[in-house]
Coordinates of C-alpha atoms and ligand atoms in Angstrom, one line a residue:
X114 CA 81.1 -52.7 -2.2
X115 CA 80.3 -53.0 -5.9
X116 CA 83.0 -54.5 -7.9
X117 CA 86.4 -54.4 -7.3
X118 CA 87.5 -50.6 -5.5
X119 CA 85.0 -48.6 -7.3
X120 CA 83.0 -47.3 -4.4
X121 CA 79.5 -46.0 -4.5
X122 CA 79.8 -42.6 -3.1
X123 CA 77.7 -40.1 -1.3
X124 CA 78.7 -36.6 -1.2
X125 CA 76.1 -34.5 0.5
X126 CA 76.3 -30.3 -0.3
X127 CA 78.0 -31.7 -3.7
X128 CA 76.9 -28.8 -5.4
X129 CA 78.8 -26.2 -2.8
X130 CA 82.4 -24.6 -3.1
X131 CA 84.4 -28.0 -1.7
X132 CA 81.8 -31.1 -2.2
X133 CA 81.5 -30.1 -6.0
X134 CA 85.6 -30.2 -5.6
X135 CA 85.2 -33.3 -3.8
X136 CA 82.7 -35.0 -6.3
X137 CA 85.2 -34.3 -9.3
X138 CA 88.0 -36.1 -7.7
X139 CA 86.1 -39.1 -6.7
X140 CA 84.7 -39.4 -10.3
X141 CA 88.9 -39.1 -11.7
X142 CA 89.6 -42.1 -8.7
X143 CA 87.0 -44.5 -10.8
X144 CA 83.7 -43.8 -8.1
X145 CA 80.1 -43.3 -8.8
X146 CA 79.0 -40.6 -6.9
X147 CA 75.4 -39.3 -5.7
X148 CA 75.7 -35.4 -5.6
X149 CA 72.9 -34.3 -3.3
X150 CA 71.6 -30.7 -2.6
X151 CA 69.1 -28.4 -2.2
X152 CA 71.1 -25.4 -3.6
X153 CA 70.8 -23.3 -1.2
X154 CA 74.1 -21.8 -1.4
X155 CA 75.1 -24.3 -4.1
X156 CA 74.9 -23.7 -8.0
X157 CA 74.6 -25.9 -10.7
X158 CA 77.3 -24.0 -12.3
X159 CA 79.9 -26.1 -10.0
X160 CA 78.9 -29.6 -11.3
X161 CA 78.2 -28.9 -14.7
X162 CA 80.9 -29.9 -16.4
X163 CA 79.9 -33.4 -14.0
X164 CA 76.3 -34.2 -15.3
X165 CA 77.1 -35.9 -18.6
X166 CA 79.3 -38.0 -16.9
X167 CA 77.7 -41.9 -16.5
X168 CA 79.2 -42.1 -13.1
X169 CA 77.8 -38.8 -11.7
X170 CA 74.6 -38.6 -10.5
X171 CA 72.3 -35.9 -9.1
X172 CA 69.8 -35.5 -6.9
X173 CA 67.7 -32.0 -5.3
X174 CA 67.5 -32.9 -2.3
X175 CA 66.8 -31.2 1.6
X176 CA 69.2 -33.7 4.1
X177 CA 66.9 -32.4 6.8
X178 CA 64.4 -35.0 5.4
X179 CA 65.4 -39.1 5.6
X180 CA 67.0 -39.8 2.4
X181 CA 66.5 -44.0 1.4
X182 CA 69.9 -45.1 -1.0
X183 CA 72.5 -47.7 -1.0
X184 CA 76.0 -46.1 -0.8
X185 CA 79.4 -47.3 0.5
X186 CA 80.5 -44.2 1.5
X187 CA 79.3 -40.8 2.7
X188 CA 80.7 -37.2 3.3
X189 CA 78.4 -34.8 4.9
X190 CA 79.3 -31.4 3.7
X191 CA 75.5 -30.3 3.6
X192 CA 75.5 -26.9 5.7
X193 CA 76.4 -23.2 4.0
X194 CA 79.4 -22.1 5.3
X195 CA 79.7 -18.5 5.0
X196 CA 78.4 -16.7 8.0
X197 CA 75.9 -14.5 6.0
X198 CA 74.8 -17.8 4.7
X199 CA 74.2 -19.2 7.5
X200 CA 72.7 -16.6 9.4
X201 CA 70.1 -15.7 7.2
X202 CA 67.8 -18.7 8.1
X203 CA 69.5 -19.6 11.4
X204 CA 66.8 -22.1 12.6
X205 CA 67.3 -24.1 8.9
X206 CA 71.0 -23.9 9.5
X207 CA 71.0 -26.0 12.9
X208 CA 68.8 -28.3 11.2
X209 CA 70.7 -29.3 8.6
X210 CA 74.1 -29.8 10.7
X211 CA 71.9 -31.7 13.3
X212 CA 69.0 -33.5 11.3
X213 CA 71.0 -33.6 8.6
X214 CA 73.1 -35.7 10.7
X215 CA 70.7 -38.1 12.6
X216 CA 69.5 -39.1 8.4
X217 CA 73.0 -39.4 7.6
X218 CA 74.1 -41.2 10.3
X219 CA 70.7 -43.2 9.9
X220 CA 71.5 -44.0 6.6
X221 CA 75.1 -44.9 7.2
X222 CA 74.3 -47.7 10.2
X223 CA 71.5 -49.0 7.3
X224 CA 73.6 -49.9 4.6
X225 CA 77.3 -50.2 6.6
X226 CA 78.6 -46.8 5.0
X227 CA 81.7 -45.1 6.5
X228 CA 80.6 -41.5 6.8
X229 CA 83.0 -38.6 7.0
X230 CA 81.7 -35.0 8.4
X231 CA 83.2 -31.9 7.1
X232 CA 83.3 -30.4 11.0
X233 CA 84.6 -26.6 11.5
X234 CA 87.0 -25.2 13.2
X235 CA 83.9 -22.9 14.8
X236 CA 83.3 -26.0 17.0
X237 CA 86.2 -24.0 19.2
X238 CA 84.6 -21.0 18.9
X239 CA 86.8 -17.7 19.9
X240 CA 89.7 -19.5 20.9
X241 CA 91.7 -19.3 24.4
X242 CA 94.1 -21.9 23.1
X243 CA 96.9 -21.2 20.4
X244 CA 97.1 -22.6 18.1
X245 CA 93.9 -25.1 17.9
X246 CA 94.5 -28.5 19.0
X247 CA 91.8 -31.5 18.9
X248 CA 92.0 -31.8 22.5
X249 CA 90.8 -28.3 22.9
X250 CA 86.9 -28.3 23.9
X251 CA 86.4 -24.7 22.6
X252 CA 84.8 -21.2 24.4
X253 CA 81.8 -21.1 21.9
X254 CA 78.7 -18.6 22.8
X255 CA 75.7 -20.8 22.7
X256 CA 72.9 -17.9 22.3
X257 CA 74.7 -15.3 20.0
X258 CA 74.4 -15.3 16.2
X259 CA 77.4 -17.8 15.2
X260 CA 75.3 -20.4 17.5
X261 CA 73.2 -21.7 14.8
X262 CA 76.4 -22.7 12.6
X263 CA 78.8 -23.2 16.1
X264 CA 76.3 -25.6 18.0
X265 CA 74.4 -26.7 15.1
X266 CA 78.2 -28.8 14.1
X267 CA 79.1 -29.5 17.9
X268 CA 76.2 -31.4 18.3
X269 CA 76.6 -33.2 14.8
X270 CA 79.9 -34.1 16.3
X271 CA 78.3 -35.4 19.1
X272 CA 75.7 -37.3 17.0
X273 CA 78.4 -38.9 15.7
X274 CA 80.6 -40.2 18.3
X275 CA 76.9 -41.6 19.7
X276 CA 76.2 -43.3 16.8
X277 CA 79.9 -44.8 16.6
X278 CA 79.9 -45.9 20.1
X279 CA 76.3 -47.0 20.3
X280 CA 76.1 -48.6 17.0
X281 CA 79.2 -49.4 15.8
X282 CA 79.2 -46.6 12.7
X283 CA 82.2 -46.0 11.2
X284 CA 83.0 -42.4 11.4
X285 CA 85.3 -40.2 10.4
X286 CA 85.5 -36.4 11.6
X287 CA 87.7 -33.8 9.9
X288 CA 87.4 -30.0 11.6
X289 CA 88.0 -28.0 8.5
X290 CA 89.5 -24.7 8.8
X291 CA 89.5 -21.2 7.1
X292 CA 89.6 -23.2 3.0
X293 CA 89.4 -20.8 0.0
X294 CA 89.6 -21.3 -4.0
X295 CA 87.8 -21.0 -7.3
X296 CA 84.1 -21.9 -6.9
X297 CA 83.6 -20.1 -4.2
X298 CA 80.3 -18.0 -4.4
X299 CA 81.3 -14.4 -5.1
X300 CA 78.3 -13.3 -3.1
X301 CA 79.1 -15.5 -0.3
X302 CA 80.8 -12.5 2.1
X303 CA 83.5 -14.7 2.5
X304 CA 86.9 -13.1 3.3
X305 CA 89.2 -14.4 0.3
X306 CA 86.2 -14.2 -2.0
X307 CA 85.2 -10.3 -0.6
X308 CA 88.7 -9.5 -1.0
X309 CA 89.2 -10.3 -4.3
X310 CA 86.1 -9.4 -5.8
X311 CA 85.9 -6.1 -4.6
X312 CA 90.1 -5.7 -5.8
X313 CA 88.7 -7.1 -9.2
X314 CA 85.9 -4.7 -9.2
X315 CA 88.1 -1.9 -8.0
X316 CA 85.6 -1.0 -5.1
X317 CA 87.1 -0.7 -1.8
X318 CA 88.0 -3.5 0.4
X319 CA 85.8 -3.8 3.7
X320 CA 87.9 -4.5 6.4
X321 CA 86.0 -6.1 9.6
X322 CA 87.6 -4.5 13.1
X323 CA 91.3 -3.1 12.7
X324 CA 92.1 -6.0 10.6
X325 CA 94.6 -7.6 13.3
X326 CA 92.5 -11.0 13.9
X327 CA 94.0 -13.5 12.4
X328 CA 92.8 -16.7 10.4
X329 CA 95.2 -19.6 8.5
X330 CA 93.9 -20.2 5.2
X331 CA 94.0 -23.3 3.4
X332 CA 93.7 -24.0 -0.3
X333 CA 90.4 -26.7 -1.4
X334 CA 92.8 -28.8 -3.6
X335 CA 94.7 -29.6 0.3
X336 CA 92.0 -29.8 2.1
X337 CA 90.1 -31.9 -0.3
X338 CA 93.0 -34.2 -0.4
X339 CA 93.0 -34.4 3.0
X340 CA 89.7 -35.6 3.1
X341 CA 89.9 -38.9 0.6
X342 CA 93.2 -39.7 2.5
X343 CA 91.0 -39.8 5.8
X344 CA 88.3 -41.8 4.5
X345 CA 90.6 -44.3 3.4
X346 CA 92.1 -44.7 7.0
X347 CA 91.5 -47.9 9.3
X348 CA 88.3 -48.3 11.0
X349 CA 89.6 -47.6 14.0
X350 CA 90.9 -43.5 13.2
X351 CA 87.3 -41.6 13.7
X352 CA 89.0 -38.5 14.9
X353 CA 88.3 -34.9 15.2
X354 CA 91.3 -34.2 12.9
X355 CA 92.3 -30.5 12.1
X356 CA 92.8 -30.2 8.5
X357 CA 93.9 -26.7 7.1
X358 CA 96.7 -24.6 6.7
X359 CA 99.2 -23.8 10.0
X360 CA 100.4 -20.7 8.0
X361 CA 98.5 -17.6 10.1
X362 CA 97.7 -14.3 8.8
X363 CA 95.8 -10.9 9.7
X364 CA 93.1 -10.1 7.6
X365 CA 94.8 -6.7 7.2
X366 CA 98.1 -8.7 5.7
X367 CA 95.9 -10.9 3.5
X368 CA 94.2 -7.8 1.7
X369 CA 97.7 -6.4 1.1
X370 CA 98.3 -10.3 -0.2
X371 CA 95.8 -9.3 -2.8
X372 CA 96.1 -5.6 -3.5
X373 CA 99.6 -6.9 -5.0
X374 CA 98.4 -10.1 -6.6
X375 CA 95.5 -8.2 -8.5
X376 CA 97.5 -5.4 -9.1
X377 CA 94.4 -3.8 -7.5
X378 CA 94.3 0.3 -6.5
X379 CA 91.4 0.0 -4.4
X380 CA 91.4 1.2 -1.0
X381 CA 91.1 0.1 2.5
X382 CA 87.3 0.9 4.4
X383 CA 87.0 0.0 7.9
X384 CA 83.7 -2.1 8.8
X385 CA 82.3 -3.1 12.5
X386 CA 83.5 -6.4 13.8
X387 CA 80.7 -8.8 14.0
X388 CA 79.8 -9.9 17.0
X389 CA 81.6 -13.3 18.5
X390 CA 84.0 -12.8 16.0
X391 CA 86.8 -15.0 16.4
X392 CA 89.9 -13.2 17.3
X393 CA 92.9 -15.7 16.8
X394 CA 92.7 -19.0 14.9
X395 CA 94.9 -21.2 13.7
X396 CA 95.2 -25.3 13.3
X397 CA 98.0 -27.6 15.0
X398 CA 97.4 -29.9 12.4
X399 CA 100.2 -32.5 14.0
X400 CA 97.6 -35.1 14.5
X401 CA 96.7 -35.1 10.7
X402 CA 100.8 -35.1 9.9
X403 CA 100.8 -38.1 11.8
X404 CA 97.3 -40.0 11.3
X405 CA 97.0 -39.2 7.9
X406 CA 100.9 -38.3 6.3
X407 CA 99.1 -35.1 5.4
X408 CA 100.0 -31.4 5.3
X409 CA 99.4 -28.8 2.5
X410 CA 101.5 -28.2 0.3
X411 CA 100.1 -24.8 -2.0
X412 CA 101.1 -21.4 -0.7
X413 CA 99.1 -18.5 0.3
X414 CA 100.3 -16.8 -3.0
X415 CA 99.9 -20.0 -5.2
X416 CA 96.3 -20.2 -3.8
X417 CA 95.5 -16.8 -4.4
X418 CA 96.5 -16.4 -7.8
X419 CA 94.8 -19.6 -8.7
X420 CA 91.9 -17.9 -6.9
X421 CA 92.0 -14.6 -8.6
X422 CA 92.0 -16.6 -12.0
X423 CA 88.8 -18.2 -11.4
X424 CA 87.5 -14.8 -10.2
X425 CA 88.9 -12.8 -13.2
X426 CA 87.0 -15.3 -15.4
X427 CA 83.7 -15.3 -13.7
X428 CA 83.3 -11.6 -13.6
X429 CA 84.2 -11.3 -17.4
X430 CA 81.5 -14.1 -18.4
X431 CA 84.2 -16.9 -19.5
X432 CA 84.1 -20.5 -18.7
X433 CA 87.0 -21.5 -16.4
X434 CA 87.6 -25.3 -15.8
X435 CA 89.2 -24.3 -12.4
Ligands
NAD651 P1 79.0 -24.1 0.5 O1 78.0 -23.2 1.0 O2 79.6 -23.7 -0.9 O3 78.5 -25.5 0.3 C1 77.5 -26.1 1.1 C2 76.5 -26.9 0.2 O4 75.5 -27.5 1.0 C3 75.8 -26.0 -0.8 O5 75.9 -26.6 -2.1 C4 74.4 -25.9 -0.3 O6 73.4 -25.7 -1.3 C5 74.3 -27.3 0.4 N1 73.2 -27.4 1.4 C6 73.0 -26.5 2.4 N2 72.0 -26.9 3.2 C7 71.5 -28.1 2.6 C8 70.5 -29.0 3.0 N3 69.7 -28.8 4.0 N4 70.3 -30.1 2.2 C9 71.1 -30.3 1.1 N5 72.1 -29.5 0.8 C10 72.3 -28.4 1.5 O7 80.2 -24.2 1.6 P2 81.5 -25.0 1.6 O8 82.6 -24.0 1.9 O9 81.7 -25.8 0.3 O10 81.4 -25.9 2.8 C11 81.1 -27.3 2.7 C12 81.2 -27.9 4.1 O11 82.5 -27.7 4.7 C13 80.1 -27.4 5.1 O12 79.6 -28.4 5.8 C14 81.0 -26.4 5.9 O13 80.4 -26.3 7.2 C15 82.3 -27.1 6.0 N6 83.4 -26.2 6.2 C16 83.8 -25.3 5.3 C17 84.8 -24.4 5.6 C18 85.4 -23.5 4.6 O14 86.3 -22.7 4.9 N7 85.0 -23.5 3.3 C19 85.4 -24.4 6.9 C20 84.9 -25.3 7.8 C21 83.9 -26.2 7.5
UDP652 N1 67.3 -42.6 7.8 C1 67.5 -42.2 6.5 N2 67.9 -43.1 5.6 C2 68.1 -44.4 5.9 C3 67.9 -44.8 7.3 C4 67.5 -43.9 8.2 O1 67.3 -41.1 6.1 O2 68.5 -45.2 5.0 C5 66.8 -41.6 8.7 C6 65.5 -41.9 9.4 O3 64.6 -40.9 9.0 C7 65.7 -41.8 10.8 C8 67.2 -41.3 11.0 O4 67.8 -41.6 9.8 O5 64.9 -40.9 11.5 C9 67.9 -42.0 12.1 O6 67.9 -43.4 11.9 P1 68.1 -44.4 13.1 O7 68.0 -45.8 12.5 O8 69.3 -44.1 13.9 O9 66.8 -44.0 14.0 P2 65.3 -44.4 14.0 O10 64.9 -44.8 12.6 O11 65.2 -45.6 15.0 O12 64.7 -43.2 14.5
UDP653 N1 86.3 -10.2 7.2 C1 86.7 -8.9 6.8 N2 86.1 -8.4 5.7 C2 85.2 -9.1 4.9 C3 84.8 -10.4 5.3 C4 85.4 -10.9 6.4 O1 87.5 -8.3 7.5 O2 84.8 -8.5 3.9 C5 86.9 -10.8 8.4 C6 85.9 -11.4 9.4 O3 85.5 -10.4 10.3 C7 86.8 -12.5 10.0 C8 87.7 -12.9 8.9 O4 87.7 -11.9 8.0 O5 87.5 -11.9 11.1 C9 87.2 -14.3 8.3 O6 85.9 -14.1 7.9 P1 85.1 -15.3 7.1 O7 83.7 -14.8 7.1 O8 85.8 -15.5 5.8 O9 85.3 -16.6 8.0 P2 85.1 -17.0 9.5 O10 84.9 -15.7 10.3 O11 84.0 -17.9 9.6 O12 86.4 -17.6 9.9

């Protein structure tokens, strides 16, 4: 460690929705941080407000290739997350969860780093168990089109439990679920984003299926706290550890959520249901209650008008600190 608490901090995919999040807080706790990215789904619109600062740092980088730094800590939130993203260049997707990995992890048992991975809750695929707990090994399709994104973070998972029993790394795993809030990409087809774009726009809002599959959506400012207060745990908590939001919802309720928060008079279309789509998920996030002293504490409406604002401000051309 360099002097005193101030940590030397890694944040890979610093330039996406949650690590440019992430990156912020650190800097406000006193770190130096090393954004790294490729921008592939990342923008430098996230981090700008970051790259005067003297303790931020970055650097365009691709984590499928070995990266050579001395750090005291590492998140590894390299990987786009929305499945458009990550099915447009599925073969670059499993790469980055599993080389990325192997450099991380590589890097981490140099220099003595604890490394955190930003797992998924996709690592149980389309769930037989309600709600999700860690014990749960999953019911993932290994060939379909979710595979690259689904496998690609099992194995990272795996990669690290190998590394920490084989080599003594100090890992820490957090399965993220369902997270939404300002910075996500507008493009990025997620379902909060979609939502409230096309109710800003006024176009119609594309519901997937009948709407009755259910996800529990978390907002970034828990879910990023629930992070740092798993990096700082004793060596010997590694996890998985579910972090999100226990509150479930249909996607059909969560676009009536936002019709009424927007104020929005756009109407309902009915899409296809990709395929594999997961039906029913939600976190039993008792493990992080009790590990970490965690839980979220921002409501679904909270979240969403916080979310909205950013939107609102982006799609009229002003600058929003959010
Ligand atoms: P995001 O797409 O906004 O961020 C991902 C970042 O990683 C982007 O800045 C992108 O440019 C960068 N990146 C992608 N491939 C890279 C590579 N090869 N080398 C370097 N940088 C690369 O997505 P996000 O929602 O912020 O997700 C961050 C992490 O959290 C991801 O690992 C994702 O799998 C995980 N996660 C997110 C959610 C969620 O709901 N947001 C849920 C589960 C897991
Ligand atoms: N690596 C890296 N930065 C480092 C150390 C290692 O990117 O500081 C990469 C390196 O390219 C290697 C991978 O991490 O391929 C795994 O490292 P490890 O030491 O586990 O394996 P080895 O070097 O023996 O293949
Ligand atoms: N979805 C939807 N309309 C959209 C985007 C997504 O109905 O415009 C649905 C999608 O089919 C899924 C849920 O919303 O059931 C969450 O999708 P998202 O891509 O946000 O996340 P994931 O499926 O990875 O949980």
């Amino acid at each position: 460690m360099r002097g005193g608490t101030r940590k030397a901090v890694l944040v890979t995919g610093g330039a996406g929705f949650l690590g440019s999040y992430l990156c912020e807080q650190l800097i406000e706790h006193g770190h130096e941080v090393l954004c790294v990215d490729n921008f592939f789904t990342g923008t430098k619109r996230n981090i700008a407000h970051l790259l005067d600062h003297p303790r931020f740092e970055l650097l365009r980088h691709d984590v499928t290739f070995p990266l050579y730094v001395e750090v005291d800590e590492i998140y590894n939130f390299a990987c786009p997350a929305s499945p458009i993203h990550y099915q447009h260049d599925p073969a670059q997707t499993t790469k980055t969860s599993v080389h990325g990995a192997i450099n991380m992890l590589g890097l981490a048992k140099r220099v003595g780093a604890r490394i955190l991975q930003a797992s998924t809750s996709e690592v149980y695929g389309d769930p037989k168990q309600h709600p999700q707990n860690e014990d749960y090994w999953g019911h993932v399709n290994p060939i379909g089109p979710r595979a690259c994104y689904d496998e690609g973070k099992r194995c990272a998972e795996t990669l690290f439990f190998d590394y920490h029993r084989q080599h003594r790394v100090k890992i820490k795993v957090v399965r993220i679920f369902n997270t939404y809030g300002p910075r996500m990409h507008p493009n990025d087809g997620r379902v909060v984003s979609n939502f409230i774009v096309q109710a800003l726009r006024g176009e119609p809002i594309t519901i997937y299926g009948d709407g009755s599959q259910t996800r529990a959506f978390c907002y970034r400012d828990d879910l990023i706290a629930g992070c740092l207060r798993m990096m700082n745990t004793p060596d010997d908590v590694v996890g998985p550890i579910n972090i999100g939001n226990p509150h479930e919802s249909t996607i059909l309720e969560l676009a009536e959520s936002v019709l009424a928060l927007t104020g929005s008079k756009s109407s309902l279309v009915r899409k296809p249901l990709p395929q594999d789509d997961p039906i029913q998920r939600c976190p039993d996030i008792g493990r992080a209650r009790q590990q970490l002293g965690w839980e979220p504490t921002v409501s679904l409406e909270t979240g969403l008008k916080r979310t909205i604002e950013y939107f609102d401000a982006l799609l009229a051309g002003r600058t929003t600190r959010l």
